[in-house]
PDB file of C-alpha atoms and ligand atoms in Angstrom:
ATOM      1  CA  UNK A1272      80.648   5.699 -36.632  1.00  0.00           C
ATOM      2  CA  UNK A1273      79.452   7.834 -39.519  1.00  0.00           C
ATOM      3  CA  UNK A1274      77.495  10.878 -38.396  1.00  0.00           C
ATOM      4  CA  UNK A1275      75.443  13.072 -40.705  1.00  0.00           C
ATOM      5  CA  UNK A1276      75.273  16.642 -39.428  1.00  0.00           C
ATOM      6  CA  UNK A1277      72.207  18.527 -40.688  1.00  0.00           C
ATOM      7  CA  UNK A1278      72.809  22.228 -40.116  1.00  0.00           C
ATOM      8  CA  UNK A1279      76.133  24.046 -40.366  1.00  0.00           C
ATOM      9  CA  UNK A1280      75.957  26.582 -37.566  1.00  0.00           C
ATOM     10  CA  UNK A1281      77.233  27.120 -34.057  1.00  0.00           C
ATOM     11  CA  UNK A1282      75.994  23.820 -32.568  1.00  0.00           C
ATOM     12  CA  UNK A1283      77.166  21.784 -35.553  1.00  0.00           C
ATOM     13  CA  UNK A1284      80.600  23.330 -35.053  1.00  0.00           C
ATOM     14  CA  UNK A1285      80.673  22.752 -31.275  1.00  0.00           C
ATOM     15  CA  UNK A1286      79.473  19.122 -31.280  1.00  0.00           C
ATOM     16  CA  UNK A1287      80.894  18.065 -34.646  1.00  0.00           C
ATOM     17  CA  UNK A1288      84.364  19.259 -33.687  1.00  0.00           C
ATOM     18  CA  UNK A1289      84.317  17.153 -30.520  1.00  0.00           C
ATOM     19  CA  UNK A1290      82.947  14.089 -32.335  1.00  0.00           C
ATOM     20  CA  UNK A1291      85.482  14.401 -35.154  1.00  0.00           C
ATOM     21  CA  UNK A1292      88.225  14.528 -32.518  1.00  0.00           C
ATOM     22  CA  UNK A1293      86.765  11.346 -31.016  1.00  0.00           C
ATOM     23  CA  UNK A1294      87.323   9.610 -34.358  1.00  0.00           C
ATOM     24  CA  UNK A1295      83.884   9.737 -35.999  1.00  0.00           C
ATOM     25  CA  UNK A1296      83.510  10.236 -39.730  1.00  0.00           C
ATOM     26  CA  UNK A1297      81.357  13.290 -40.484  1.00  0.00           C
ATOM     27  CA  UNK A1298      79.379  14.668 -43.399  1.00  0.00           C
ATOM     28  CA  UNK A1299      77.662  18.050 -43.068  1.00  0.00           C
ATOM     29  CA  UNK A1300      74.832  19.779 -44.932  1.00  0.00           C
ATOM     30  CA  UNK A1301      73.883  23.418 -44.436  1.00  0.00           C
ATOM     31  CA  UNK A1302      71.812  26.143 -46.025  1.00  0.00           C
ATOM     32  CA  UNK A1303      74.998  28.157 -46.593  1.00  0.00           C
ATOM     33  CA  UNK A1304      77.374  25.832 -48.461  1.00  0.00           C
ATOM     34  CA  UNK A1305      80.396  27.939 -47.545  1.00  0.00           C
ATOM     35  CA  UNK A1306      79.780  27.345 -43.834  1.00  0.00           C
ATOM     36  CA  UNK A1307      79.315  23.618 -44.386  1.00  0.00           C
ATOM     37  CA  UNK A1308      82.522  23.514 -46.411  1.00  0.00           C
ATOM     38  CA  UNK A1309      84.466  25.300 -43.667  1.00  0.00           C
ATOM     39  CA  UNK A1310      83.222  22.807 -41.064  1.00  0.00           C
ATOM     40  CA  UNK A1311      84.023  19.798 -43.241  1.00  0.00           C
ATOM     41  CA  UNK A1312      87.552  21.122 -43.758  1.00  0.00           C
ATOM     42  CA  UNK A1313      87.979  21.662 -40.030  1.00  0.00           C
ATOM     43  CA  UNK A1314      86.862  18.076 -39.299  1.00  0.00           C
ATOM     44  CA  UNK A1315      88.515  16.314 -42.204  1.00  0.00           C
ATOM     45  CA  UNK A1316      84.972  15.402 -43.205  1.00  0.00           C
ATOM     46  CA  UNK A1317      82.751  15.844 -46.245  1.00  0.00           C
ATOM     47  CA  UNK A1318      80.023  18.197 -47.421  1.00  0.00           C
ATOM     48  CA  UNK A1319      76.784  16.819 -48.809  1.00  0.00           C
ATOM     49  CA  UNK A1320      73.255  17.782 -49.637  1.00  0.00           C
ATOM     50  CA  UNK A1321      70.633  17.235 -46.933  1.00  0.00           C
ATOM     51  CA  UNK A1322      69.403  13.927 -48.386  1.00  0.00           C
ATOM     52  CA  UNK A1323      72.916  12.697 -49.029  1.00  0.00           C
ATOM     53  CA  UNK A1324      74.082  13.601 -45.526  1.00  0.00           C
ATOM     54  CA  UNK A1325      71.070  11.918 -43.927  1.00  0.00           C
ATOM     55  CA  UNK A1326      71.704   8.761 -45.943  1.00  0.00           C
ATOM     56  CA  UNK A1327      75.453   8.840 -45.131  1.00  0.00           C
ATOM     57  CA  UNK A1328      75.174   8.604 -41.358  1.00  0.00           C
ATOM     58  CA  UNK A1329      74.753   5.629 -39.057  1.00  0.00           C
ATOM     59  CA  UNK A1330      73.379   8.402 -36.851  1.00  0.00           C
ATOM     60  CA  UNK A1331      72.585  12.081 -37.300  1.00  0.00           C
ATOM     61  CA  UNK A1332      72.531  15.415 -35.542  1.00  0.00           C
ATOM     62  CA  UNK A1333      69.884  17.954 -36.539  1.00  0.00           C
ATOM     63  CA  UNK A1334      70.993  21.442 -35.465  1.00  0.00           C
ATOM     64  CA  UNK A1335      68.921  24.107 -37.215  1.00  0.00           C
ATOM     65  CA  UNK A1336      67.153  27.242 -35.995  1.00  0.00           C
ATOM     66  CA  UNK A1337      63.421  26.622 -35.628  1.00  0.00           C
ATOM     67  CA  UNK A1338      62.660  29.022 -38.469  1.00  0.00           C
ATOM     68  CA  UNK A1339      64.495  26.679 -40.816  1.00  0.00           C
ATOM     69  CA  UNK A1340      63.235  23.383 -39.421  1.00  0.00           C
ATOM     70  CA  UNK A1341      60.265  22.774 -41.764  1.00  0.00           C
ATOM     71  CA  UNK A1342      62.389  23.358 -44.884  1.00  0.00           C
ATOM     72  CA  UNK A1343      65.209  21.252 -43.456  1.00  0.00           C
ATOM     73  CA  UNK A1344      62.922  18.331 -42.602  1.00  0.00           C
ATOM     74  CA  UNK A1345      61.427  18.490 -46.094  1.00  0.00           C
ATOM     75  CA  UNK A1346      64.921  18.489 -47.638  1.00  0.00           C
ATOM     76  CA  UNK A1347      66.144  15.526 -45.562  1.00  0.00           C
ATOM     77  CA  UNK A1348      63.697  13.094 -47.130  1.00  0.00           C
ATOM     78  CA  UNK A1349      63.663   9.494 -45.940  1.00  0.00           C
ATOM     79  CA  UNK A1350      67.358   8.967 -45.164  1.00  0.00           C
ATOM     80  CA  UNK A1351      67.013   9.024 -41.380  1.00  0.00           C
ATOM     81  CA  UNK A1352      64.294   6.358 -41.076  1.00  0.00           C
ATOM     82  CA  UNK A1353      65.149   3.950 -38.261  1.00  0.00           C
ATOM     83  CA  UNK A1354      68.425   5.715 -37.374  1.00  0.00           C
ATOM     84  CA  UNK A1355      69.405   7.457 -34.142  1.00  0.00           C
ATOM     85  CA  UNK A1356      68.770  11.185 -34.604  1.00  0.00           C
ATOM     86  CA  UNK A1357      70.143  13.590 -32.023  1.00  0.00           C
ATOM     87  CA  UNK A1358      67.842  16.598 -31.671  1.00  0.00           C
ATOM     88  CA  UNK A1359      69.513  19.523 -29.865  1.00  0.00           C
ATOM     89  CA  UNK A1360      66.974  22.055 -31.102  1.00  0.00           C
ATOM     90  CA  UNK A1361      65.019  24.575 -29.113  1.00  0.00           C
ATOM     91  CA  UNK A1362      61.741  25.890 -30.499  1.00  0.00           C
ATOM     92  CA  UNK A1363      62.072  29.053 -28.416  1.00  0.00           C
ATOM     93  CA  UNK A1364      61.571  32.643 -29.566  1.00  0.00           C
ATOM     94  CA  UNK A1365      63.757  35.146 -27.798  1.00  0.00           C
ATOM     95  CA  UNK A1366      61.423  38.141 -27.541  1.00  0.00           C
ATOM     96  CA  UNK A1367      59.320  36.611 -24.785  1.00  0.00           C
ATOM     97  CA  UNK A1368      61.148  33.266 -24.366  1.00  0.00           C
ATOM     98  CA  UNK A1369      58.134  31.147 -25.184  1.00  0.00           C
ATOM     99  CA  UNK A1370      57.827  27.935 -27.152  1.00  0.00           C
ATOM    100  CA  UNK A1371      56.864  28.375 -30.801  1.00  0.00           C
ATOM    101  CA  UNK A1372      55.445  24.852 -31.032  1.00  0.00           C
ATOM    102  CA  UNK A1373      51.681  24.382 -30.790  1.00  0.00           C
ATOM    103  CA  UNK A1374      50.443  23.913 -27.202  1.00  0.00           C
ATOM    104  CA  UNK A1375      51.249  20.396 -26.004  1.00  0.00           C
ATOM    105  CA  UNK A1376      53.561  19.773 -28.969  1.00  0.00           C
ATOM    106  CA  UNK A1377      57.333  19.193 -29.037  1.00  0.00           C
ATOM    107  CA  UNK A1378      59.802  19.812 -31.820  1.00  0.00           C
ATOM    108  CA  UNK A1379      61.336  16.395 -31.098  1.00  0.00           C
ATOM    109  CA  UNK A1380      58.004  14.741 -31.960  1.00  0.00           C
ATOM    110  CA  UNK A1381      57.761  16.767 -35.172  1.00  0.00           C
ATOM    111  CA  UNK A1382      61.259  15.583 -36.111  1.00  0.00           C
ATOM    112  CA  UNK A1383      60.339  11.991 -35.272  1.00  0.00           C
ATOM    113  CA  UNK A1384      57.141  12.146 -37.336  1.00  0.00           C
ATOM    114  CA  UNK A1385      58.849  13.805 -40.291  1.00  0.00           C
ATOM    115  CA  UNK A1386      61.964  11.593 -40.445  1.00  0.00           C
ATOM    116  CA  UNK A1387      60.901   8.248 -38.968  1.00  0.00           C
ATOM    117  CA  UNK A1388      64.181   8.422 -37.024  1.00  0.00           C
ATOM    118  CA  UNK A1389      64.857   7.222 -33.493  1.00  0.00           C
ATOM    119  CA  UNK A1390      64.927  10.693 -32.009  1.00  0.00           C
ATOM    120  CA  UNK A1391      66.922  11.530 -28.897  1.00  0.00           C
ATOM    121  CA  UNK A1392      66.445  14.955 -27.355  1.00  0.00           C
ATOM    122  CA  UNK A1393      69.826  15.940 -25.915  1.00  0.00           C
ATOM    123  CA  UNK A1394      72.423  18.725 -25.762  1.00  0.00           C
ATOM    124  CA  UNK A1395      69.684  21.404 -25.809  1.00  0.00           C
ATOM    125  CA  UNK A1396      70.194  22.836 -22.313  1.00  0.00           C
ATOM    126  CA  UNK A1397      73.729  24.251 -22.504  1.00  0.00           C
ATOM    127  CA  UNK A1398      75.247  27.007 -24.592  1.00  0.00           C
ATOM    128  CA  UNK A1399      77.537  25.962 -27.432  1.00  0.00           C
ATOM    129  CA  UNK A1400      80.480  27.343 -25.438  1.00  0.00           C
ATOM    130  CA  UNK A1401      79.894  24.571 -22.898  1.00  0.00           C
ATOM    131  CA  UNK A1402      79.912  21.867 -25.587  1.00  0.00           C
ATOM    132  CA  UNK A1403      83.235  23.223 -26.824  1.00  0.00           C
ATOM    133  CA  UNK A1404      84.897  22.774 -23.417  1.00  0.00           C
ATOM    134  CA  UNK A1405      87.527  20.012 -23.336  1.00  0.00           C
ATOM    135  CA  UNK A1406      86.382  19.000 -19.899  1.00  0.00           C
ATOM    136  CA  UNK A1407      82.981  20.366 -18.883  1.00  0.00           C
ATOM    137  CA  UNK A1408      83.600  20.382 -15.130  1.00  0.00           C
ATOM    138  CA  UNK A1409      81.729  22.811 -12.887  1.00  0.00           C
ATOM    139  CA  UNK A1410      82.914  23.140  -9.289  1.00  0.00           C
ATOM    140  CA  UNK A1411      84.841  19.944  -9.971  1.00  0.00           C
ATOM    141  CA  UNK A1412      81.692  18.066 -11.025  1.00  0.00           C
ATOM    142  CA  UNK A1413      81.137  16.613 -14.460  1.00  0.00           C
ATOM    143  CA  UNK A1414      78.371  18.189 -16.524  1.00  0.00           C
ATOM    144  CA  UNK A1415      75.171  16.110 -16.422  1.00  0.00           C
ATOM    145  CA  UNK A1416      73.456  15.882 -19.795  1.00  0.00           C
ATOM    146  CA  UNK A1417      69.760  14.995 -19.681  1.00  0.00           C
ATOM    147  CA  UNK A1418      68.407  13.108 -22.673  1.00  0.00           C
ATOM    148  CA  UNK A1419      65.207  11.282 -23.544  1.00  0.00           C
ATOM    149  CA  UNK A1420      64.239   8.792 -26.207  1.00  0.00           C
ATOM    150  CA  UNK A1421      61.916   5.852 -26.837  1.00  0.00           C
ATOM    151  CA  UNK A1422      64.638   3.646 -28.274  1.00  0.00           C
ATOM    152  CA  UNK A1423      67.329   1.691 -26.402  1.00  0.00           C
ATOM    153  CA  UNK A1424      69.645   1.545 -29.434  1.00  0.00           C
ATOM    154  CA  UNK A1425      69.441   5.306 -29.946  1.00  0.00           C
ATOM    155  CA  UNK A1426      69.993   5.859 -26.217  1.00  0.00           C
ATOM    156  CA  UNK A1427      73.236   3.868 -26.419  1.00  0.00           C
ATOM    157  CA  UNK A1428      74.463   6.056 -29.290  1.00  0.00           C
ATOM    158  CA  UNK A1429      73.472   9.256 -27.467  1.00  0.00           C
ATOM    159  CA  UNK A1430      75.219   8.122 -24.288  1.00  0.00           C
ATOM    160  CA  UNK A1431      78.419   7.481 -26.230  1.00  0.00           C
ATOM    161  CA  UNK A1432      78.240  10.897 -27.929  1.00  0.00           C
ATOM    162  CA  UNK A1433      77.551  12.637 -24.613  1.00  0.00           C
ATOM    163  CA  UNK A1434      80.483  10.885 -22.944  1.00  0.00           C
ATOM    164  CA  UNK A1435      82.743  11.860 -25.853  1.00  0.00           C
ATOM    165  CA  UNK A1436      82.130  15.550 -25.120  1.00  0.00           C
ATOM    166  CA  UNK A1437      82.957  14.893 -21.467  1.00  0.00           C
ATOM    167  CA  UNK A1438      79.388  14.847 -20.158  1.00  0.00           C
ATOM    168  CA  UNK A1439      77.566  12.361 -17.964  1.00  0.00           C
ATOM    169  CA  UNK A1440      74.441  11.049 -19.709  1.00  0.00           C
ATOM    170  CA  UNK A1441      71.296  11.195 -17.593  1.00  0.00           C
ATOM    171  CA  UNK A1442      68.115   9.631 -18.935  1.00  0.00           C
ATOM    172  CA  UNK A1443      64.978  11.569 -18.062  1.00  0.00           C
ATOM    173  CA  UNK A1444      62.732   8.938 -19.654  1.00  0.00           C
ATOM    174  CA  UNK A1445      60.984   8.359 -22.959  1.00  0.00           C
ATOM    175  CA  UNK A1446      60.429  10.913 -25.704  1.00  0.00           C
ATOM    176  CA  UNK A1447      57.316  12.319 -24.008  1.00  0.00           C
ATOM    177  CA  UNK A1448      59.818  14.199 -21.843  1.00  0.00           C
ATOM    178  CA  UNK A1449      61.201  16.083 -24.850  1.00  0.00           C
ATOM    179  CA  UNK A1450      58.400  18.539 -24.228  1.00  0.00           C
ATOM    180  CA  UNK A1451      59.798  19.221 -20.756  1.00  0.00           C
ATOM    181  CA  UNK A1452      63.412  19.579 -21.945  1.00  0.00           C
ATOM    182  CA  UNK A1453      62.270  22.094 -24.561  1.00  0.00           C
ATOM    183  CA  UNK A1454      60.295  24.086 -21.979  1.00  0.00           C
ATOM    184  CA  UNK A1455      63.261  23.965 -19.610  1.00  0.00           C
ATOM    185  CA  UNK A1456      65.433  25.415 -22.379  1.00  0.00           C
ATOM    186  CA  UNK A1457      63.067  28.381 -22.650  1.00  0.00           C
ATOM    187  CA  UNK A1458      63.814  29.171 -18.999  1.00  0.00           C
ATOM    188  CA  UNK A1459      67.561  28.563 -19.345  1.00  0.00           C
ATOM    189  CA  UNK A1460      67.774  30.801 -22.442  1.00  0.00           C
ATOM    190  CA  UNK A1461      65.840  33.588 -20.723  1.00  0.00           C
ATOM    191  CA  UNK A1462      68.300  33.435 -17.816  1.00  0.00           C
ATOM    192  CA  UNK A1463      71.284  33.558 -20.186  1.00  0.00           C
ATOM    193  CA  UNK A1464      69.806  36.546 -22.033  1.00  0.00           C
ATOM    194  CA  UNK A1465      69.270  38.256 -18.661  1.00  0.00           C
ATOM    195  CA  UNK A1466      72.960  37.776 -17.872  1.00  0.00           C
ATOM    196  CA  UNK A1467      72.364  35.196 -15.148  1.00  0.00           C
ATOM    197  CA  UNK A1468      74.234  31.939 -14.687  1.00  0.00           C
ATOM    198  CA  UNK A1469      71.547  29.226 -14.983  1.00  0.00           C
ATOM    199  CA  UNK A1470      73.639  26.842 -12.892  1.00  0.00           C
ATOM    200  CA  UNK A1471      73.106  29.099  -9.876  1.00  0.00           C
ATOM    201  CA  UNK A1472      69.358  28.707 -10.400  1.00  0.00           C
ATOM    202  CA  UNK A1473      69.208  24.952 -11.038  1.00  0.00           C
ATOM    203  CA  UNK A1474      72.103  23.828  -8.834  1.00  0.00           C
ATOM    204  CA  UNK A1475      70.006  23.299  -5.726  1.00  0.00           C
ATOM    205  CA  UNK A1476      71.431  20.086  -4.296  1.00  0.00           C
ATOM    206  CA  UNK A1477      74.027  21.661  -2.041  1.00  0.00           C
ATOM    207  CA  UNK A1478      71.393  23.952  -0.583  1.00  0.00           C
ATOM    208  CA  UNK A1479      69.181  21.074   0.587  1.00  0.00           C
ATOM    209  CA  UNK A1480      69.242  20.338   4.286  1.00  0.00           C
ATOM    210  CA  UNK A1481      70.900  16.977   5.064  1.00  0.00           C
ATOM    211  CA  UNK A1482      68.499  14.037   4.652  1.00  0.00           C
TER     212      UNK A1482
HETATM  213  N1  LIG B2799      73.829  28.089 -30.025  1.00  0.00           N
HETATM  214  C1  LIG B2799      73.634  27.496 -28.858  1.00  0.00           C
HETATM  215  O1  LIG B2799      74.314  27.818 -27.854  1.00  0.00           O
HETATM  216  C2  LIG B2799      72.600  26.411 -28.725  1.00  0.00           C
HETATM  217  C3  LIG B2799      72.603  25.632 -27.570  1.00  0.00           C
HETATM  218  C4  LIG B2799      71.675  24.590 -27.444  1.00  0.00           C
HETATM  219  C5  LIG B2799      70.748  24.358 -28.454  1.00  0.00           C
HETATM  220  N2  LIG B2799      70.740  25.164 -29.561  1.00  0.00           N
HETATM  221  C6  LIG B2799      69.757  24.867 -30.606  1.00  0.00           C
HETATM  222  O2  LIG B2799      70.472  24.216 -31.660  1.00  0.00           O
HETATM  223  C7  LIG B2799      69.911  24.583 -32.932  1.00  0.00           C
HETATM  224  C8  LIG B2799      71.015  25.181 -33.795  1.00  0.00           C
HETATM  225  O3  LIG B2799      71.485  26.355 -33.145  1.00  0.00           O
HETATM  226  P1  LIG B2799      72.750  27.126 -33.711  1.00  0.00           P
HETATM  227  O4  LIG B2799      73.181  28.077 -32.661  1.00  0.00           O
HETATM  228  O5  LIG B2799      73.709  26.160 -34.275  1.00  0.00           O
HETATM  229  O6  LIG B2799      72.060  27.956 -34.887  1.00  0.00           O
HETATM  230  P2  LIG B2799      72.731  28.793 -36.079  1.00  0.00           P
HETATM  231  O7  LIG B2799      74.210  28.702 -36.005  1.00  0.00           O
HETATM  232  O8  LIG B2799      72.143  30.156 -36.069  1.00  0.00           O
HETATM  233  O9  LIG B2799      72.159  28.044 -37.384  1.00  0.00           O
HETATM  234  C9  LIG B2799      72.125  26.644 -37.479  1.00  0.00           C
HETATM  235  C10 LIG B2799      71.707  26.262 -38.876  1.00  0.00           C
HETATM  236  O10 LIG B2799      70.337  26.674 -39.100  1.00  0.00           O
HETATM  237  C11 LIG B2799      70.277  27.282 -40.394  1.00  0.00           C
HETATM  238  N3  LIG B2799      69.150  28.220 -40.486  1.00  0.00           N
HETATM  239  C12 LIG B2799      68.900  29.295 -39.722  1.00  0.00           C
HETATM  240  N4  LIG B2799      67.769  29.919 -40.103  1.00  0.00           N
HETATM  241  C13 LIG B2799      67.306  29.210 -41.168  1.00  0.00           C
HETATM  242  C14 LIG B2799      66.179  29.350 -42.012  1.00  0.00           C
HETATM  243  N5  LIG B2799      65.289  30.332 -41.842  1.00  0.00           N
HETATM  244  N6  LIG B2799      66.003  28.429 -42.998  1.00  0.00           N
HETATM  245  C15 LIG B2799      66.889  27.428 -43.191  1.00  0.00           C
HETATM  246  N7  LIG B2799      67.983  27.245 -42.388  1.00  0.00           N
HETATM  247  C16 LIG B2799      68.191  28.126 -41.406  1.00  0.00           C
HETATM  248  C17 LIG B2799      71.610  27.994 -40.512  1.00  0.00           C
HETATM  249  O11 LIG B2799      71.843  28.316 -41.856  1.00  0.00           O
HETATM  250  P3  LIG B2799      72.713  29.656 -42.191  1.00  0.00           P
HETATM  251  O12 LIG B2799      74.103  29.364 -41.717  1.00  0.00           O
HETATM  252  O13 LIG B2799      72.568  29.769 -43.656  1.00  0.00           O
HETATM  253  O14 LIG B2799      72.069  30.793 -41.434  1.00  0.00           O
HETATM  254  C18 LIG B2799      72.544  26.924 -39.967  1.00  0.00           C
HETATM  255  O15 LIG B2799      72.867  25.955 -40.947  1.00  0.00           O
HETATM  256  C19 LIG B2799      68.774  25.580 -32.641  1.00  0.00           C
HETATM  257  O16 LIG B2799      67.549  24.897 -32.656  1.00  0.00           O
HETATM  258  C20 LIG B2799      69.094  26.073 -31.234  1.00  0.00           C
HETATM  259  O17 LIG B2799      67.939  26.435 -30.526  1.00  0.00           O
HETATM  260  C21 LIG B2799      71.652  26.174 -29.734  1.00  0.00           C
END
């Protein structure tokens, strides 16, 4: 499929590189054109403006730091209306690891309202280094990738894109749960910044007594 990548940073590189290898056709837009150009060259893809890249894709990834999200959403225009939009973004500041969204809000809902896209929150809980892994296996187990969306068609696209980076898609429900995935990211990021391995905190199954 054609995927428009909005943002030309670390996550665009990690996910776009895997999706290009899986045979998708990519166009990328970024604030720094040089970075977008370098990614497009790496993928055998194209560089576009934000509107052009949104219009190009059958689906899109938005991967922009929260500070740049309002300007990016304004620049995208109407090109994502009705399309699957993967939202990997975390509205988390790293001084105190709190959400920068208004209380009870979610960035995913802001993206949905601004673009009219079929937003899927996904890929926000692991570091880019994990998304770059050929086979994200941990203790021999495939990486589970939680996602949430309101739309069955967008869920099917997200599941495909998750499987193509070697992950196992796990639905956590409709887009109301984006709020929870974003809050969970705040905890995960604080653990990473503290030098802890989040998987040792969340990987509780083996510690449960037998049922
Ligand atoms: N990195 C990770 O491991 C990781 C993992 C999971 C989720 N995420 C989330 O994924 C999103 C992208 O992260 P990333 O690591 O790819 O970020 P990044 O490499 O720092 O930047 C991504 C894009 O955001 C743009 N940007 C940054 N500040 C901006 C501003 N003030 N105005 C306009 N554009 C701006 C960058 O433009 P320039 O290149 O011009 O700076 C770049 O195109 C974030 O929401 C992040 O929370 C990141």
